[in-house]
mmCIF file of C-alpha atoms and ligand atoms in Angstrom:
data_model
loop_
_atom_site.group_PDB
_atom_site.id
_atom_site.type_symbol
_atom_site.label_atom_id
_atom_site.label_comp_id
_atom_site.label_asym_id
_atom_site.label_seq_id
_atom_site.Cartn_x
_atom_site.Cartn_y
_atom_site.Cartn_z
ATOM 1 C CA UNK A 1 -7.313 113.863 55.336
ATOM 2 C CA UNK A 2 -8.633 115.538 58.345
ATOM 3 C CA UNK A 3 -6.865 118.908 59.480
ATOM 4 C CA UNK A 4 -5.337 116.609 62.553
ATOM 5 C CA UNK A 5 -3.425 114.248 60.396
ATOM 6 C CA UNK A 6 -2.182 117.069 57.743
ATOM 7 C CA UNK A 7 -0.609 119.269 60.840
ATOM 8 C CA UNK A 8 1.023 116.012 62.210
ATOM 9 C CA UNK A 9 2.123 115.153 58.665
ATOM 10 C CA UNK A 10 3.265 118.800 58.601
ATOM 11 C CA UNK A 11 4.968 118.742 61.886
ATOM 12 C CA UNK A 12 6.594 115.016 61.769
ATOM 13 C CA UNK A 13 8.345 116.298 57.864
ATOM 14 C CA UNK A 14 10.019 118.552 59.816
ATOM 15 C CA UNK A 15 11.749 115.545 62.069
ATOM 16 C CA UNK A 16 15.288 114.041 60.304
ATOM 17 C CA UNK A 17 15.804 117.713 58.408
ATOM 18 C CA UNK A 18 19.081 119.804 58.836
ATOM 19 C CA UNK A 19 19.174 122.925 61.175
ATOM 20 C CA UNK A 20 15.539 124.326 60.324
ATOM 21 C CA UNK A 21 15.145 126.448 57.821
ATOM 22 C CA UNK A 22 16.132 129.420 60.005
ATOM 23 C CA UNK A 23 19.678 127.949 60.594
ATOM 24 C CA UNK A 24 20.561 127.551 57.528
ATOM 25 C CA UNK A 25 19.148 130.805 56.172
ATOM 26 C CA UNK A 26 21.237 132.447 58.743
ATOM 27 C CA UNK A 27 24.706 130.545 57.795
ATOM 28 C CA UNK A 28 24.216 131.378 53.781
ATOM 29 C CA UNK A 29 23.316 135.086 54.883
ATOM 30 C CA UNK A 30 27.227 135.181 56.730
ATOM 31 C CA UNK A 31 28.660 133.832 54.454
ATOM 32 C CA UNK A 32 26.774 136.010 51.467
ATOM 33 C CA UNK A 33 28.304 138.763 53.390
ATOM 34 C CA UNK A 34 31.614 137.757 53.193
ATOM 35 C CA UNK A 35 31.915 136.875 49.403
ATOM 36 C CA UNK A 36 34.424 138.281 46.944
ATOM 37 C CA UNK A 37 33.111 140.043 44.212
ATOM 38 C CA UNK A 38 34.263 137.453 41.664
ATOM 39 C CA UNK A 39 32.414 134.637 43.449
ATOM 40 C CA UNK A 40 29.058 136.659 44.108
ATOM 41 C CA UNK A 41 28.931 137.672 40.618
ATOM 42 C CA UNK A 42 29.928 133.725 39.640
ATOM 43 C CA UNK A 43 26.899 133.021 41.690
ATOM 44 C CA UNK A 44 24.496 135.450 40.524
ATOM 45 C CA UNK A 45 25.043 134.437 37.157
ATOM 46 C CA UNK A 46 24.882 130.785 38.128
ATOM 47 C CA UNK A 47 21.186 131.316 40.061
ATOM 48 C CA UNK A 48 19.587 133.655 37.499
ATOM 49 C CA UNK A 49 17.728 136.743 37.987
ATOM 50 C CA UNK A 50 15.500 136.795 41.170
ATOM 51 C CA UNK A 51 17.139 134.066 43.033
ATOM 52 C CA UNK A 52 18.695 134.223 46.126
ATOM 53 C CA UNK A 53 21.568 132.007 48.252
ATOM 54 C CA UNK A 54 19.570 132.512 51.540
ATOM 55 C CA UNK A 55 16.546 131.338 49.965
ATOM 56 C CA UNK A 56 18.159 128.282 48.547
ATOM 57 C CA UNK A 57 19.473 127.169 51.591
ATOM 58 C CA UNK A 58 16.788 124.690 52.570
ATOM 59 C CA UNK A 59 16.688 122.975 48.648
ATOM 60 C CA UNK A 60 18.660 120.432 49.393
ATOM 61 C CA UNK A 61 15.940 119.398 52.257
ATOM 62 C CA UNK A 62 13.631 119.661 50.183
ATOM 63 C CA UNK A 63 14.526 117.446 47.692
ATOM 64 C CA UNK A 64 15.649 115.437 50.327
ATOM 65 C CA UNK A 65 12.205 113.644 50.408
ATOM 66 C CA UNK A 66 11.583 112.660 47.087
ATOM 67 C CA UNK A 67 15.471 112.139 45.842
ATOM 68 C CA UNK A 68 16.033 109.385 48.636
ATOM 69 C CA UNK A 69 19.804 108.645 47.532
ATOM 70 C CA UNK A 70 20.944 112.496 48.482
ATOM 71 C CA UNK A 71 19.241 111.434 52.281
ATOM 72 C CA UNK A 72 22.958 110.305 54.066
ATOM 73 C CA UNK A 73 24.511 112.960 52.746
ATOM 74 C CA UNK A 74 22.924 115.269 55.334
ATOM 75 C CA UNK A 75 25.183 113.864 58.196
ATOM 76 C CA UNK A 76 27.465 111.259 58.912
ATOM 77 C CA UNK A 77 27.151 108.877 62.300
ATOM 78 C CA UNK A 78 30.157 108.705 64.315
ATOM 79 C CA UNK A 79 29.849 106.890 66.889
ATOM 80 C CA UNK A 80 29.454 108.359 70.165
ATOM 81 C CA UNK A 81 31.876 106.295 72.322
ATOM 82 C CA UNK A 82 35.005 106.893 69.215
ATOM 83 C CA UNK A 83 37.586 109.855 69.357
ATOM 84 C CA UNK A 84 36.289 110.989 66.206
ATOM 85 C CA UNK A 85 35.461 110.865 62.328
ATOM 86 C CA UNK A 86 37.129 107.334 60.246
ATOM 87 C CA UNK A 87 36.414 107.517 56.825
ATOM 88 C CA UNK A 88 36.354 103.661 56.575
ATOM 89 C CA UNK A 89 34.192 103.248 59.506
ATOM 90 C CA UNK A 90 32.155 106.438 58.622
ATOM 91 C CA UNK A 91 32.083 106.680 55.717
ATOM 92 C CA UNK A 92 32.858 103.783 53.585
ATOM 93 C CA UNK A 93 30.704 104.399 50.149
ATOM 94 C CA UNK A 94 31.360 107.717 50.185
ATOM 95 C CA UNK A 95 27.738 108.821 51.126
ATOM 96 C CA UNK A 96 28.097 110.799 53.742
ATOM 97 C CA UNK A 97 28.493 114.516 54.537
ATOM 98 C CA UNK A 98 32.046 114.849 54.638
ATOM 99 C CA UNK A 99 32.630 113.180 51.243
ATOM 100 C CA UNK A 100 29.459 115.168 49.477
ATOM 101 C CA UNK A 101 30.813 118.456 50.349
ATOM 102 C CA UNK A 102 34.207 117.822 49.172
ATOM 103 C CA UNK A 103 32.640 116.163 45.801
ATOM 104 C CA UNK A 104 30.604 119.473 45.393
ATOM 105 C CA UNK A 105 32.951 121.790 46.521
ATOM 106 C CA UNK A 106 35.623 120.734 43.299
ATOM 107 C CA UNK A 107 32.118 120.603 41.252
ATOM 108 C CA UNK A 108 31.164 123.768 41.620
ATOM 109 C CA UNK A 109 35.140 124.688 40.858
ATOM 110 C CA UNK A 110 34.995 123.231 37.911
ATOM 111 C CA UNK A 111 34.437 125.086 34.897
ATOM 112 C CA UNK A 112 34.000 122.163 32.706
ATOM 113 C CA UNK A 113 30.858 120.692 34.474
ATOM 114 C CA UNK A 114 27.135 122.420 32.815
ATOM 115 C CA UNK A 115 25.675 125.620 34.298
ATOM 116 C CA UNK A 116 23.047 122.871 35.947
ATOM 117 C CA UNK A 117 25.340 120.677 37.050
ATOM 118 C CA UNK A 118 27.444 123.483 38.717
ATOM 119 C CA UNK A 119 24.067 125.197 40.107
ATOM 120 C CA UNK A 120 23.346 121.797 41.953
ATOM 121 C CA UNK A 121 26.781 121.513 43.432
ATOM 122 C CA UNK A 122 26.436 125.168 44.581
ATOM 123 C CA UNK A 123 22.634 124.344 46.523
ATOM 124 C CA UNK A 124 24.196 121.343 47.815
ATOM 125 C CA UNK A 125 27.494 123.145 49.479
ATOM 126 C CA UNK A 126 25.637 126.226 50.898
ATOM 127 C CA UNK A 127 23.085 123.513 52.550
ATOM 128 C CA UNK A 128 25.862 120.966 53.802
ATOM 129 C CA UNK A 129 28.493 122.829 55.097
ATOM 130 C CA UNK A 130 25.033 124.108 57.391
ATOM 131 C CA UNK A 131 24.295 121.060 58.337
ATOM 132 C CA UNK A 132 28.067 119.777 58.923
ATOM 133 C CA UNK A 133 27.907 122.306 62.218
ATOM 134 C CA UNK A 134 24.694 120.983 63.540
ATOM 135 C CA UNK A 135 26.499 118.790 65.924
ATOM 136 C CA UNK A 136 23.662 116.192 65.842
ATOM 137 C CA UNK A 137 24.446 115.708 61.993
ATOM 138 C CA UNK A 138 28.067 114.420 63.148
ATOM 139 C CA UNK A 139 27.211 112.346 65.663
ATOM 140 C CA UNK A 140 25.109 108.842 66.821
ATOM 141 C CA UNK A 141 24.180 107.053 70.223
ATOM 142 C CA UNK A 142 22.927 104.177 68.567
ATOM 143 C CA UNK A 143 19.804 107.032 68.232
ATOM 144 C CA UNK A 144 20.153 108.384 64.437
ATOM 145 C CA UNK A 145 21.665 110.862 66.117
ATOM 146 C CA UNK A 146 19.070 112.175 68.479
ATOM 147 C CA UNK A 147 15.989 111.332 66.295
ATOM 148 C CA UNK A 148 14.927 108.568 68.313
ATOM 149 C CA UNK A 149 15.275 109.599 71.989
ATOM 150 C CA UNK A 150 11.767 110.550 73.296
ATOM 151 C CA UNK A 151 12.313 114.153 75.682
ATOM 152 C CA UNK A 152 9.855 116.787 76.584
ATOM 153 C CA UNK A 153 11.357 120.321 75.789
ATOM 154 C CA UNK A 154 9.938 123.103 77.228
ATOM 155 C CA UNK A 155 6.593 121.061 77.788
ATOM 156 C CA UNK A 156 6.541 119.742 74.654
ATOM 157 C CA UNK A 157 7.510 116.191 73.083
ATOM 158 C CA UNK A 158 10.166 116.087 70.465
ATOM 159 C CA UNK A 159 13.225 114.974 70.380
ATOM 160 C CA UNK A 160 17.138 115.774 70.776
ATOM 161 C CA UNK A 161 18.060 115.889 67.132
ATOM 162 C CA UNK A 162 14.856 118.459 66.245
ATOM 163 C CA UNK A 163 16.091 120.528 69.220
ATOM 164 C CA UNK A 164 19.291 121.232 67.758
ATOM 165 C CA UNK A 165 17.801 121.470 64.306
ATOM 166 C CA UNK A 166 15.298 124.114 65.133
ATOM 167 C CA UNK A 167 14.017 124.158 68.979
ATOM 168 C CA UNK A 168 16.523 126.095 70.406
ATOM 169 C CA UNK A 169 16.730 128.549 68.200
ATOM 170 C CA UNK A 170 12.746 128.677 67.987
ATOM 171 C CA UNK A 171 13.594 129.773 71.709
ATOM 172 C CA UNK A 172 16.362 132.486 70.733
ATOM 173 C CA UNK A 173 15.919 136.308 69.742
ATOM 174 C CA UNK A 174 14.526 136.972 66.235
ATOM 175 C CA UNK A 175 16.609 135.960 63.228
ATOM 176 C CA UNK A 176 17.638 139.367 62.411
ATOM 177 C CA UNK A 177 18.930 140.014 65.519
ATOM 178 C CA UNK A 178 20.504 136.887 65.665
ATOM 179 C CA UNK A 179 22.148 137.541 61.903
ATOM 180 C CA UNK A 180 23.645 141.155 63.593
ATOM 181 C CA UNK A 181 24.836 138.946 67.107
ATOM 182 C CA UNK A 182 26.776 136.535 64.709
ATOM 183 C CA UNK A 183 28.143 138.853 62.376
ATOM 184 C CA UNK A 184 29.710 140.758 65.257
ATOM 185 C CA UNK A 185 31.311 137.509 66.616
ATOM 186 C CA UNK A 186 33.102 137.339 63.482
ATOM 187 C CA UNK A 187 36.611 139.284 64.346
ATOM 188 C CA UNK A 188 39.144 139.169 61.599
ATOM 189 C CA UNK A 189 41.545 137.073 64.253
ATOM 190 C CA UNK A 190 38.082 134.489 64.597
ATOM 191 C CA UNK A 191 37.825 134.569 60.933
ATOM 192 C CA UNK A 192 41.101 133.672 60.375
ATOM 193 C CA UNK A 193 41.315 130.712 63.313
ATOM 194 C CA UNK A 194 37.997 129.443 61.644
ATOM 195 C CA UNK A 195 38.907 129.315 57.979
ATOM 196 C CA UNK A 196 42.125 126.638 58.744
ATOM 197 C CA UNK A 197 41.513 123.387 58.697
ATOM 198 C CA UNK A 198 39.673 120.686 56.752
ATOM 199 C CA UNK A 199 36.204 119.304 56.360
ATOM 200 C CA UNK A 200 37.067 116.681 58.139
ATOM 201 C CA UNK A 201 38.092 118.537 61.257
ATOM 202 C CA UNK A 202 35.192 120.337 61.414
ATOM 203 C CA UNK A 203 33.254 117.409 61.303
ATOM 204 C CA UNK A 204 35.391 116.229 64.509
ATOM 205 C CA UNK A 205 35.177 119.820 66.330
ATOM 206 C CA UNK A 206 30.861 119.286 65.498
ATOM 207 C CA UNK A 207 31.192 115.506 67.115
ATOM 208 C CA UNK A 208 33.253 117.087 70.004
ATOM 209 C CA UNK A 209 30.118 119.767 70.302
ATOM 210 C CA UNK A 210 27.626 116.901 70.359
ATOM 211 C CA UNK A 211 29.735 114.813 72.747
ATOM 212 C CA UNK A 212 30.691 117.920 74.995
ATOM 213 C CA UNK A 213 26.561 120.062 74.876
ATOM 214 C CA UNK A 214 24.515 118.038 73.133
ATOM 215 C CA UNK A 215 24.074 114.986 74.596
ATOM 216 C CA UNK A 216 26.297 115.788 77.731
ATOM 217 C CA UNK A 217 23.044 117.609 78.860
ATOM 218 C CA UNK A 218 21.012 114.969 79.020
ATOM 219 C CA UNK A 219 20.444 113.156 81.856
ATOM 220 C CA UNK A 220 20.463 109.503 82.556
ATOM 221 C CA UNK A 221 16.800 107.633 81.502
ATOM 222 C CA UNK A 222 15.045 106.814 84.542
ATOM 223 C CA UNK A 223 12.106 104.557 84.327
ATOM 224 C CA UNK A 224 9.448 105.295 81.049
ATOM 225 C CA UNK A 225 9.207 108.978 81.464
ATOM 226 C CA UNK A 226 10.819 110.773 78.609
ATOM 227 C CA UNK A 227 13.371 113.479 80.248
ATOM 228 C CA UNK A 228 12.069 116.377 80.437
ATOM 229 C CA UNK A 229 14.441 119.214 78.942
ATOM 230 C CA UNK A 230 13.954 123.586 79.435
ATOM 231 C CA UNK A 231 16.097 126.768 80.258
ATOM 232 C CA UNK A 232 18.965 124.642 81.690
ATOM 233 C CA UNK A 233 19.225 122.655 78.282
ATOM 234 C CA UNK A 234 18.446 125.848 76.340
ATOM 235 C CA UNK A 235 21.331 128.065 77.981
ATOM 236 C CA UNK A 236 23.805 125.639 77.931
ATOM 237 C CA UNK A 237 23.385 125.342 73.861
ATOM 238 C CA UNK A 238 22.559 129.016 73.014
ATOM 239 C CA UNK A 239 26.695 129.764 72.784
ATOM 240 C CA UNK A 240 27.261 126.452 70.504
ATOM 241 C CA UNK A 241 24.438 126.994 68.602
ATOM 242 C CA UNK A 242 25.755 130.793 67.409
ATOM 243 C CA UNK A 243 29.041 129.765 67.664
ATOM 244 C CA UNK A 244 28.339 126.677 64.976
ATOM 245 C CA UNK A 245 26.184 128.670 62.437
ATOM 246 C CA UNK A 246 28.733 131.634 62.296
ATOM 247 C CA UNK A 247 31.542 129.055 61.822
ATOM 248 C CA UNK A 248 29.360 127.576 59.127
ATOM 249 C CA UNK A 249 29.289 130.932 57.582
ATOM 250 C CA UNK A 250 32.533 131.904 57.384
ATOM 251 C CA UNK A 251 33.808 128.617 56.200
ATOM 252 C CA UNK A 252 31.044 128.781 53.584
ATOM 253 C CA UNK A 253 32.509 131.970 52.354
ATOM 254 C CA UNK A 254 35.808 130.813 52.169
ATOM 255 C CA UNK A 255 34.903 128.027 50.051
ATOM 256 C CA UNK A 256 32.915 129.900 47.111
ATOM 257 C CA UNK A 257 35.806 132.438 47.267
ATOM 258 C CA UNK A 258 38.566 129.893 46.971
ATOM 259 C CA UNK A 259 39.785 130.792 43.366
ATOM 260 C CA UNK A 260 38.325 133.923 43.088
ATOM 261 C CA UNK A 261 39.476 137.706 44.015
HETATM 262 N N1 LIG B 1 19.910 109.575 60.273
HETATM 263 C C1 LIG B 1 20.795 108.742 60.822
HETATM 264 N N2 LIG B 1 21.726 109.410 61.519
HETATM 265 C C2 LIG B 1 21.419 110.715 61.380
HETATM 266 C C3 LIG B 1 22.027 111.902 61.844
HETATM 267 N N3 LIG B 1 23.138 111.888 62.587
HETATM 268 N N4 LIG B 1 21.454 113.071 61.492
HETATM 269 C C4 LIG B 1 20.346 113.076 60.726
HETATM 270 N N5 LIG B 1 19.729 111.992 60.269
HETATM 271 C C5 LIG B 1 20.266 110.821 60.589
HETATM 272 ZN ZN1 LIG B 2 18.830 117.478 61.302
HETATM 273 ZN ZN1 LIG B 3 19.915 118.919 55.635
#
């Protein structure tokens, strides 16, 4: 293969993926923050020695490719035009985001499942309750939810749905200043409003996001020119962007700590 069709190989793999691998990272490090010490040392003994939750955030994408059957689980397509998430419309088989994180969630609760079993259930959670808040993963135009609009952003062609999963935040501060931003949204009163609720709202709240930033900011197709998105698009999504991944993170935490003390 010549080097210019192994860096567009490269590049196009990281089209269809979750938030990029940065988003994710960032979500599991909240919420790795916020664990009880029951559920950390649960976890610790469940990864082994040398492994770490923020560096198997992206697994599930990874596997993604080559385990095609765990590839709807990453989002779930509610339509643009509804008021929000119907299981029988949505998500009729079961195969979709909302059901796999509830289906891994009592897995990894469940003491009588094997330590491999449970350590799969735990990859899968800390990846899809990520994913769940990338507003793009809980919503469709008729689009795959973003993938197949052409833009330009910030001079360069891509698409809505890599945006949110990595483009704006390729355009934000560092990720460790991003990590201390987020942690310091988290008051105990936000902590507390965030952790009600069930997957299932927060699967509407992420369609409202789409609905309300993500695709409200782009402008009507005129002619065969792709739009062409930059700072406008890019400041109106920096709030929702570290407002979703620190919601991811504390709702991640309260879900490995449910049961625990
Ligand atoms: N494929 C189809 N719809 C999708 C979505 N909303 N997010 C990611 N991949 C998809
Ligand atoms: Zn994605
Ligand atoms: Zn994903």
């Amino acid at each position: 293969m010549s080097r210019t069709v192994v860096l567009a190989w490269i590049l196009s793999a990281r089209l269809l993926l979750g938030w990029g691998v940065e988003g994710h990272r960032l979500a599991v490090r909240i919420a790795g923050g916020m664990l009880s010490p029951a559920a950390r040392l649960e976890i610790g003994r469940t990864l082994g020695p040398g492994e770490s939750l923020a560096a198997l955030a992206s697994w599930a994408d990874d596997v993604r490719t080559y385990r095609k059957e765990t590839d709807p689980w990453h989002y779930v397509d509610i339509p643009l035009d509804s008021t929000g998430f119907d299981r029988k419309r949505d998500c009729p088989r079961g195969e979709c985001i909302v059901a796999k994180i509830a289906e891994f969630r009592s897995q990894w609760r469940n003491p009588a499942l094997s330590d491999s079993k449970r350590r799969e259930a735990l990859l899968f959670l800390i990846h899809l309750v990520g994913d769940l808040h990338q507003p793009l993963h809980c919503a469709n135009n008729h689009d795959k939810g973003g993938n197949d609009v052409h833009v330009v952003f910030f001079h360069r062609p891509t698409n809505p749905h890599a945006i949110w999963d990595y483009g704006i935040l390729d355009h934000m501060p560092p990720e460790d200043q991003l990590f201390t931003a987020m942690r310091a949204m988290i008051t105990s009163q936000r902590e507390a409003q965030w952790s009600r609720g069930t997957v299932e709202d927060w699967a509407n709240e992420s369609f409202h996001v789409a609905g309300s930033v993500a695709y409200a900011g782009l402008p009507q197709v005129s002619g065969s020119q792709p739009m062409r998105l930059g700072e406008a698009y890019q400041l109106a999504a920096e709030p929702a962007v570290r407002e979703q991944i620190a919601k991811a993170g504390v709702r991640l935490a309260m879900i490995l700590n449910e049961g625990t003390r």
